[in-house]
Short mmCIF file of C-alpha atoms in Angstrom, two decimals:
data_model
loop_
_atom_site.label_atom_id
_atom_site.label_comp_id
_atom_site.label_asym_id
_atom_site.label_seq_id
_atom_site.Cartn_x
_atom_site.Cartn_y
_atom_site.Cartn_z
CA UNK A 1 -28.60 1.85 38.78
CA UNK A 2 -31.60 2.66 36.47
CA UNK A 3 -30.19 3.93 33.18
CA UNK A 4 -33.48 3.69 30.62
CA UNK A 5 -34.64 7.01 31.05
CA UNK A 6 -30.71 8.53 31.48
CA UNK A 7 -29.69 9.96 28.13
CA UNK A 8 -26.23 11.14 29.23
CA UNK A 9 -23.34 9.95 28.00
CA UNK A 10 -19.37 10.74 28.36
CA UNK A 11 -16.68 10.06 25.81
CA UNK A 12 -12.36 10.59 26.73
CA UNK A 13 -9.45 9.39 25.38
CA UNK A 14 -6.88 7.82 28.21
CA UNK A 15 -3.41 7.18 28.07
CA UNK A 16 -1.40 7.23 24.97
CA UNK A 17 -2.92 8.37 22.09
CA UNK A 18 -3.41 6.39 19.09
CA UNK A 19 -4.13 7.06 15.25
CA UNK A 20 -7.88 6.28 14.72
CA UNK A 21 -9.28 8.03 18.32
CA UNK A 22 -10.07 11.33 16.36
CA UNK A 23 -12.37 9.14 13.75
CA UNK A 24 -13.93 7.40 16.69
CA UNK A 25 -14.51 10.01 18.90
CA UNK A 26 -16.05 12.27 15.82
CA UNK A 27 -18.25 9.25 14.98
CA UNK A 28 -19.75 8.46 18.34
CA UNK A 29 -20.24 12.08 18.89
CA UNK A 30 -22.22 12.25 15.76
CA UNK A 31 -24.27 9.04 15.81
CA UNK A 32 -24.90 9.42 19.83
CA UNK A 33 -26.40 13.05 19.57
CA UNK A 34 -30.00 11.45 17.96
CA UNK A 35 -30.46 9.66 21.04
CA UNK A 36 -27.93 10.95 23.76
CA UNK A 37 -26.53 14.36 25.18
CA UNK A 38 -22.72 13.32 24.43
CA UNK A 39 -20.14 14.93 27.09
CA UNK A 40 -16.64 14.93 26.64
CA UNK A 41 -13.84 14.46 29.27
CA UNK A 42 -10.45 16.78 28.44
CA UNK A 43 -6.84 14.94 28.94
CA UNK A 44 -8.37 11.12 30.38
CA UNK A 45 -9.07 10.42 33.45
CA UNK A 46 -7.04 13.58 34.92
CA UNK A 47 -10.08 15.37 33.10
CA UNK A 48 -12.70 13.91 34.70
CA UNK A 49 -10.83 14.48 37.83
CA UNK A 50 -10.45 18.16 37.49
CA UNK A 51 -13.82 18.86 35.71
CA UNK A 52 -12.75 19.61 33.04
CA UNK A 53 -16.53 18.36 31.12
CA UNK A 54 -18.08 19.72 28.13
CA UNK A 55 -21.15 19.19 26.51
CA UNK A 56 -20.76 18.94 22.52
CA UNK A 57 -22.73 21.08 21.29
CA UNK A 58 -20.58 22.23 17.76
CA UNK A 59 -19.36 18.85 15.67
CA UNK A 60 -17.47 20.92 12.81
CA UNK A 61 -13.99 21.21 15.01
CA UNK A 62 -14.27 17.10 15.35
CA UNK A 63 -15.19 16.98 11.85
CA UNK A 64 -12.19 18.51 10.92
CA UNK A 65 -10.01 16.86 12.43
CA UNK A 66 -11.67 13.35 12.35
CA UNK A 67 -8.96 12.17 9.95
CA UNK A 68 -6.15 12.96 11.80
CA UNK A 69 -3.89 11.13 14.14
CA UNK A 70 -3.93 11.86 17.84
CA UNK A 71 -6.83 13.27 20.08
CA UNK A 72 -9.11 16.05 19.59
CA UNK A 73 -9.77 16.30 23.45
CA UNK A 74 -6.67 15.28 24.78
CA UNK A 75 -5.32 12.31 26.86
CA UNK A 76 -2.95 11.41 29.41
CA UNK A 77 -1.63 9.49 32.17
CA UNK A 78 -3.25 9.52 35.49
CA UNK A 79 -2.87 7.47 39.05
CA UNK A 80 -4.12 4.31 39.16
CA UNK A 81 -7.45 4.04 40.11
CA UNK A 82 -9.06 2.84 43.49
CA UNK A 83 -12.74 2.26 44.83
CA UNK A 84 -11.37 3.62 48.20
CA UNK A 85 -9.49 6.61 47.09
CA UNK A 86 -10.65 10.30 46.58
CA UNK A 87 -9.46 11.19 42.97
CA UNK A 88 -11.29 8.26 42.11
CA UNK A 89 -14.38 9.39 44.02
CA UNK A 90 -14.29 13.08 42.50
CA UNK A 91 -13.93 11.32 38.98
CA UNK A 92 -17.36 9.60 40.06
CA UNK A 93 -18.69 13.18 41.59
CA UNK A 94 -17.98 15.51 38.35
CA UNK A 95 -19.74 13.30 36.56
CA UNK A 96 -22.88 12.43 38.77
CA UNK A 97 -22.98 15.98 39.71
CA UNK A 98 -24.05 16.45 35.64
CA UNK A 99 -26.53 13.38 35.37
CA UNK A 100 -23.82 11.05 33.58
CA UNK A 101 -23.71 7.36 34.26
CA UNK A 102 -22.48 6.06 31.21
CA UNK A 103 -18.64 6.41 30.09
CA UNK A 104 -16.87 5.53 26.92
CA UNK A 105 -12.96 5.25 27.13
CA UNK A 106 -11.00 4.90 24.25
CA UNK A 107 -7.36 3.53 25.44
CA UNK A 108 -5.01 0.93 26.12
CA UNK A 109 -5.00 -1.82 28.57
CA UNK A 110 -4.32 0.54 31.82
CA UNK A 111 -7.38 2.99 30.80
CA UNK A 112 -9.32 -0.87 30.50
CA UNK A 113 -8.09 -1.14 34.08
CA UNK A 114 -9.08 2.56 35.26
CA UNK A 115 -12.34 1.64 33.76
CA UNK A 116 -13.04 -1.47 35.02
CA UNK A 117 -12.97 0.60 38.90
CA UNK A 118 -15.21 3.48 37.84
CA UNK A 119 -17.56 0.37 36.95
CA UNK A 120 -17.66 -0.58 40.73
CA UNK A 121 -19.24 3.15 41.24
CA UNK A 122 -22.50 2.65 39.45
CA UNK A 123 -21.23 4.02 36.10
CA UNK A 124 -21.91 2.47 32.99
CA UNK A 125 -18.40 1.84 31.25
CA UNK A 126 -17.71 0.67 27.53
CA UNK A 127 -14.17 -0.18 26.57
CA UNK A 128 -12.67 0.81 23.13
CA UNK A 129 -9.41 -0.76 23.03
CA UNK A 130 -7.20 1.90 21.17
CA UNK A 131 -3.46 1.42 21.11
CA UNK A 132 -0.80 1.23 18.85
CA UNK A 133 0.71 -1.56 21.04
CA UNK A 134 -2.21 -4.03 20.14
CA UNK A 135 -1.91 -5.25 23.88
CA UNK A 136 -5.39 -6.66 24.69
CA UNK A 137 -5.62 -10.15 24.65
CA UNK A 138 -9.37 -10.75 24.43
CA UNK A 139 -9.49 -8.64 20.69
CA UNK A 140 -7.11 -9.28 17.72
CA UNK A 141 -6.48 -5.93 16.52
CA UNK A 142 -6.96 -2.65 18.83
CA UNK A 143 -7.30 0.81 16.93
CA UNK A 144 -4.01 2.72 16.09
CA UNK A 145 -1.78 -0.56 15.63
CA UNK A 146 -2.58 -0.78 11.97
CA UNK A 147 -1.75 2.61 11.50
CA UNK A 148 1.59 2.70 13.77
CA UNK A 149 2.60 -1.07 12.00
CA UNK A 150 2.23 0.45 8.30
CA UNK A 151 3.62 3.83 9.30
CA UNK A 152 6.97 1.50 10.45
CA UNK A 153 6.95 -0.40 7.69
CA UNK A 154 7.53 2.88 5.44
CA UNK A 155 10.47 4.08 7.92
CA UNK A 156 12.46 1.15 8.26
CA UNK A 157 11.91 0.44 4.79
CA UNK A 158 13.65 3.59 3.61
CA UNK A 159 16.29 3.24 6.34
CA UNK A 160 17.34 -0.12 4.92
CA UNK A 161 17.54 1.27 1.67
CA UNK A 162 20.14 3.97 2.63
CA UNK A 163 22.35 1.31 5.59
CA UNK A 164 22.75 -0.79 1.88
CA UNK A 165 24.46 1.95 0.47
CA UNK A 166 27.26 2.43 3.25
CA UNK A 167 27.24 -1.24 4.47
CA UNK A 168 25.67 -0.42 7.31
CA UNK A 169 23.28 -1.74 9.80
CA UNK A 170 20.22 -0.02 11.52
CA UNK A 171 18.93 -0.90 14.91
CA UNK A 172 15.35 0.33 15.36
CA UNK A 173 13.29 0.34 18.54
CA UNK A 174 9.71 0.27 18.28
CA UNK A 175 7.67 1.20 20.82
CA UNK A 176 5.06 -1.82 22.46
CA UNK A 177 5.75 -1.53 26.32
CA UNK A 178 5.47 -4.65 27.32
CA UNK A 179 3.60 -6.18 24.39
CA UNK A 180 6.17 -7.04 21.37
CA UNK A 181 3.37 -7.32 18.38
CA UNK A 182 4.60 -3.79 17.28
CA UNK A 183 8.01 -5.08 17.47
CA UNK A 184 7.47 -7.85 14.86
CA UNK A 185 4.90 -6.42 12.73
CA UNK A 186 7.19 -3.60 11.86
CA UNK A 187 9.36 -5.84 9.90
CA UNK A 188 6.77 -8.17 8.31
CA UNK A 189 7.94 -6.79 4.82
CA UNK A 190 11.38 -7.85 4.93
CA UNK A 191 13.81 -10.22 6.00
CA UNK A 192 16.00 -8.19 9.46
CA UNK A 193 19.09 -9.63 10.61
CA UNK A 194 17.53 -9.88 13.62
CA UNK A 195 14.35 -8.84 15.89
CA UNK A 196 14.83 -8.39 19.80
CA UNK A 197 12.20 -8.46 22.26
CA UNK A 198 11.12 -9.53 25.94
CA UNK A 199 11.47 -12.83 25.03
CA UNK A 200 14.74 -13.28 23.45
CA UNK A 201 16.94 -10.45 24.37
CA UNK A 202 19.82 -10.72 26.65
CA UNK A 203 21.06 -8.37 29.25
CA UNK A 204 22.77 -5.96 29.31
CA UNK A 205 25.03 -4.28 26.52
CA UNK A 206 27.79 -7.59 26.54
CA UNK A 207 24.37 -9.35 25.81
CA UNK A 208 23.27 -7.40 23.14
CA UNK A 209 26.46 -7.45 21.29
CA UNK A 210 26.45 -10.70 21.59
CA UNK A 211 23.19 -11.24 20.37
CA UNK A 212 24.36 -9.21 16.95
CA UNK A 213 27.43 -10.80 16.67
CA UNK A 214 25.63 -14.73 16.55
CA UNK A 215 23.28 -13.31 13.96
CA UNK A 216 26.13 -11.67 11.83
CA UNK A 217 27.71 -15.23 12.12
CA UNK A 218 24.63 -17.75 11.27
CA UNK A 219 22.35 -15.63 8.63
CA UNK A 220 23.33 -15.62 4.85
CA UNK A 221 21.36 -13.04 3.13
CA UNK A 222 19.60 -10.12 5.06
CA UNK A 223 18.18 -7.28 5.04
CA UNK A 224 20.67 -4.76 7.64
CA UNK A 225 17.99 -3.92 10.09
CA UNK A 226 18.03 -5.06 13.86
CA UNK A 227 14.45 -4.48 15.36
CA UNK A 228 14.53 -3.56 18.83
CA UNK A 229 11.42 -3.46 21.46
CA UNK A 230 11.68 -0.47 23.78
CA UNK A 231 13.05 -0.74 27.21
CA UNK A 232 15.43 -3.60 27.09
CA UNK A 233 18.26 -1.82 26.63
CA UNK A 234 20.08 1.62 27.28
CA UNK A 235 21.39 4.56 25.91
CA UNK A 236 24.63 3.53 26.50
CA UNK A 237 24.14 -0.15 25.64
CA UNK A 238 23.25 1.30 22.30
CA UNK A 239 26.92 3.35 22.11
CA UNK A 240 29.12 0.33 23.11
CA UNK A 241 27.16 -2.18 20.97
CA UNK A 242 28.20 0.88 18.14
CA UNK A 243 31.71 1.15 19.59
CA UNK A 244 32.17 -2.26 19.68
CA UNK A 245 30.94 -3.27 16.39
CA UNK A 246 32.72 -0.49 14.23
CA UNK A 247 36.65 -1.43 16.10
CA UNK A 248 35.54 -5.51 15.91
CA UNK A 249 34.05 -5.98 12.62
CA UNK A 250 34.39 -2.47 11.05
CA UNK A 251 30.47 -2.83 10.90
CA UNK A 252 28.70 1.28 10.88
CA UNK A 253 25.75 0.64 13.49
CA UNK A 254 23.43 3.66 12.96
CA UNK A 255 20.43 3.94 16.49
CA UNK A 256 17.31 4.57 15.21
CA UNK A 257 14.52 5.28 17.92
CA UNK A 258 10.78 5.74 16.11
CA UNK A 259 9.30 6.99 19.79
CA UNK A 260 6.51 9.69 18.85
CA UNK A 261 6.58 9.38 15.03
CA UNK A 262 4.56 6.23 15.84
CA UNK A 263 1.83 7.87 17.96
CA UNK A 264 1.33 10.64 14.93
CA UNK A 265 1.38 7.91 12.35
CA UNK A 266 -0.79 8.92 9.33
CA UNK A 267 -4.37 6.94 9.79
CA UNK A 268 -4.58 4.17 7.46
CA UNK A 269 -7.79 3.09 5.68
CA UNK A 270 -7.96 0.05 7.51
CA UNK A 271 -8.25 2.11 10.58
CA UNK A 272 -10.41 4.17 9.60
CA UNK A 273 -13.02 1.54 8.46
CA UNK A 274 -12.55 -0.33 11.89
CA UNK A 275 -13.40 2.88 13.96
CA UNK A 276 -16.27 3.54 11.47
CA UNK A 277 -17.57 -0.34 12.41
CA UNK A 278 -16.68 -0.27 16.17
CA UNK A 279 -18.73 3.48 16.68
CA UNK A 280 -21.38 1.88 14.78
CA UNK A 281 -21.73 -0.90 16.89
CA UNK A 282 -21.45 0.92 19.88
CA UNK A 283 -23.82 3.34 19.13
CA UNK A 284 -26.62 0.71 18.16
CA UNK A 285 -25.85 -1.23 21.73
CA UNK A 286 -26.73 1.76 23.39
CA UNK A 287 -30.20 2.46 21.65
CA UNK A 288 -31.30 -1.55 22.10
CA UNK A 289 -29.93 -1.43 25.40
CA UNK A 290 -30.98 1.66 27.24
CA UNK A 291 -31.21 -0.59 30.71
CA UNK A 292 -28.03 -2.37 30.59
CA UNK A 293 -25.42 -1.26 33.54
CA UNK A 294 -22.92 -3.72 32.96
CA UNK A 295 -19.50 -2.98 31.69
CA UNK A 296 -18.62 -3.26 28.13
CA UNK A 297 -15.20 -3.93 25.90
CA UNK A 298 -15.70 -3.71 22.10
CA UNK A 299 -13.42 -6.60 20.45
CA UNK A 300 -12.48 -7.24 17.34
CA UNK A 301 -12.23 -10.97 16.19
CA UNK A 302 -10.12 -12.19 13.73
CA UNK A 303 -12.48 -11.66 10.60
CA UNK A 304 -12.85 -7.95 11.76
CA UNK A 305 -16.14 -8.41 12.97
CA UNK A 306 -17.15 -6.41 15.49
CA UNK A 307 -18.42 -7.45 18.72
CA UNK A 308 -20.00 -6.43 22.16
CA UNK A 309 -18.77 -8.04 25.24
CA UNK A 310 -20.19 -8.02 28.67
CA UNK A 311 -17.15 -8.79 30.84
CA UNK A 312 -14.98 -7.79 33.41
CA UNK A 313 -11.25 -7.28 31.20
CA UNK A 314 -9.35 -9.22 33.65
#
């Protein structure tokens, strides 16, 4: 694959969104238009796969909205990608079809994935890890989790101030998958009663009340907030462990789930200056680099300097 004398380049968003991607993709659109003609894939992956491919041509829409949480041109979920299979091929087609063989994909670890396959089919793929989970390993900090953590921080914060009032305790989920960073960092400014994750938790909703009833029983002084990871426990796990706790210890437990609230956090500066430093960086890669095919993921170490890599993810 010769790319010197190739000055097209493709930006989406994959997977769940994260606060940041809107300064990032405004920034790289921007900085890339000297040099580049910038495309941009609608909804991810499922985008590229339905054609859905658009040069920019008018930055004041992105401008706009550059400070806000979510994505400009859309994101989601899509099958898992394959060398051998035919979405994956037509991803490959719509984009050869306009002269693009380099692809920028801001996501989490699964879009890193996605990526890593398109790379097999001569395309030119950098990695911008963007996730309020903060689930890559190779990069302390991935867009969005800053924003999400500090966003959570508020919440709960003002939740434990009202569960003092009434005596009550809160049990909040966070969101993470299968990554419990979110899970912890959501807390960091006070002291919970307890903090379950993948690690720790026990199963089922006997396990869980358990779990509550050993902390009740071992820690002095507290602050009344449980912090939950998603998808350890149920619905009704979450009634029975409230059932249970009100008729055995005449304890109110109020179910708090963040879910979305998280995606749409508010961006926070630090964000903000990160995706200003990781476009940068990207964008001057590309202009000393106009030959390089290899795939790319932009980490961040844990100074918050900014750097290249030229490696497969996994």
């Amino acid at each position: 694959m010769n790319l010197k004398n190739n000055k097209n380049i493709c930006i989406i968003s994959s997977g769940g969104d994260s606060p940041g991607m809107n300064k990032l993709i405004y920034l790289l659109a921007k900085g890339l238009k000297e040099n580049f003609t910038v495309f941009v894939g609608k909804k991810g992956f499922a985008g590229l796969h339905d054609d859905l491919i658009s040069e920019v041509t008018d930055l004041s829409e992105y401008e706009k909205r550059q400070n806000d949480a979510g994505s400009i041109i859309g994101s989601s979920r899509f099958h898992k990608l394959n060398i051998h299979e035919e979405h994956t091929k037509r991803i490959r087609d719509n984009l050869f079809k306009r002269d693009i063989r380099r692809l920028i994909i801001l996501g989490g670890d699964g879009s890193a994935i996605g990526g890593e396959v398109l790379s097999k089919l001569d395309l030119q793929v950098t990695i911008i890890p963007c996730s309020i989970d903060n689930d890559y390993s190779i990069t302390e900090l991935t867009i969005g989790a800053l924003s999400a953590k500090e966003n959570n921080q508020r919440l709960i914060y003002d939740l434990n101030l009202t569960a003092k009032t009434h005596d009550a305790i809160n049990l909040v989920e966070a969101m993470g998958r299968l990554w419990p960073w979110l899970t912890h960092a959501s807390v960091e400014n006070l002291d919970p009663l307890l903090v379950i994750d993948n690690q720790n938790f026990r199963r089922n909703r006997t396990g869980l009340v358990k779990l509550i009833k050993k902390a009740l029983a071992e820690k002095g002084r507290y602050d009344p907030v449980i912090m939950v990871q998603e998808n350890l426990y149920s619905d009704e796990s979450y009634r029975w462990a409230k059932e249970q706790l009100a008729l055995e210890l005449n304890i109110p437990l109020r179910i708090t789930r963040l879910g979305y609230l998280q995606r749409g956090a508010p961006v926070c500066e630090q964000d903000l200056i990160l995706a200003k430093k990781m476009s940068d960086a990207v964008i001057d890669w590309y202009i000393k680099n106009p030959g390089d095919d290899s795939m790319h993921i932009v980490i961040i170490d844990e100074k918050e300097n900014i750097k290249i890599r030229n490696r497969s993810i996994y």
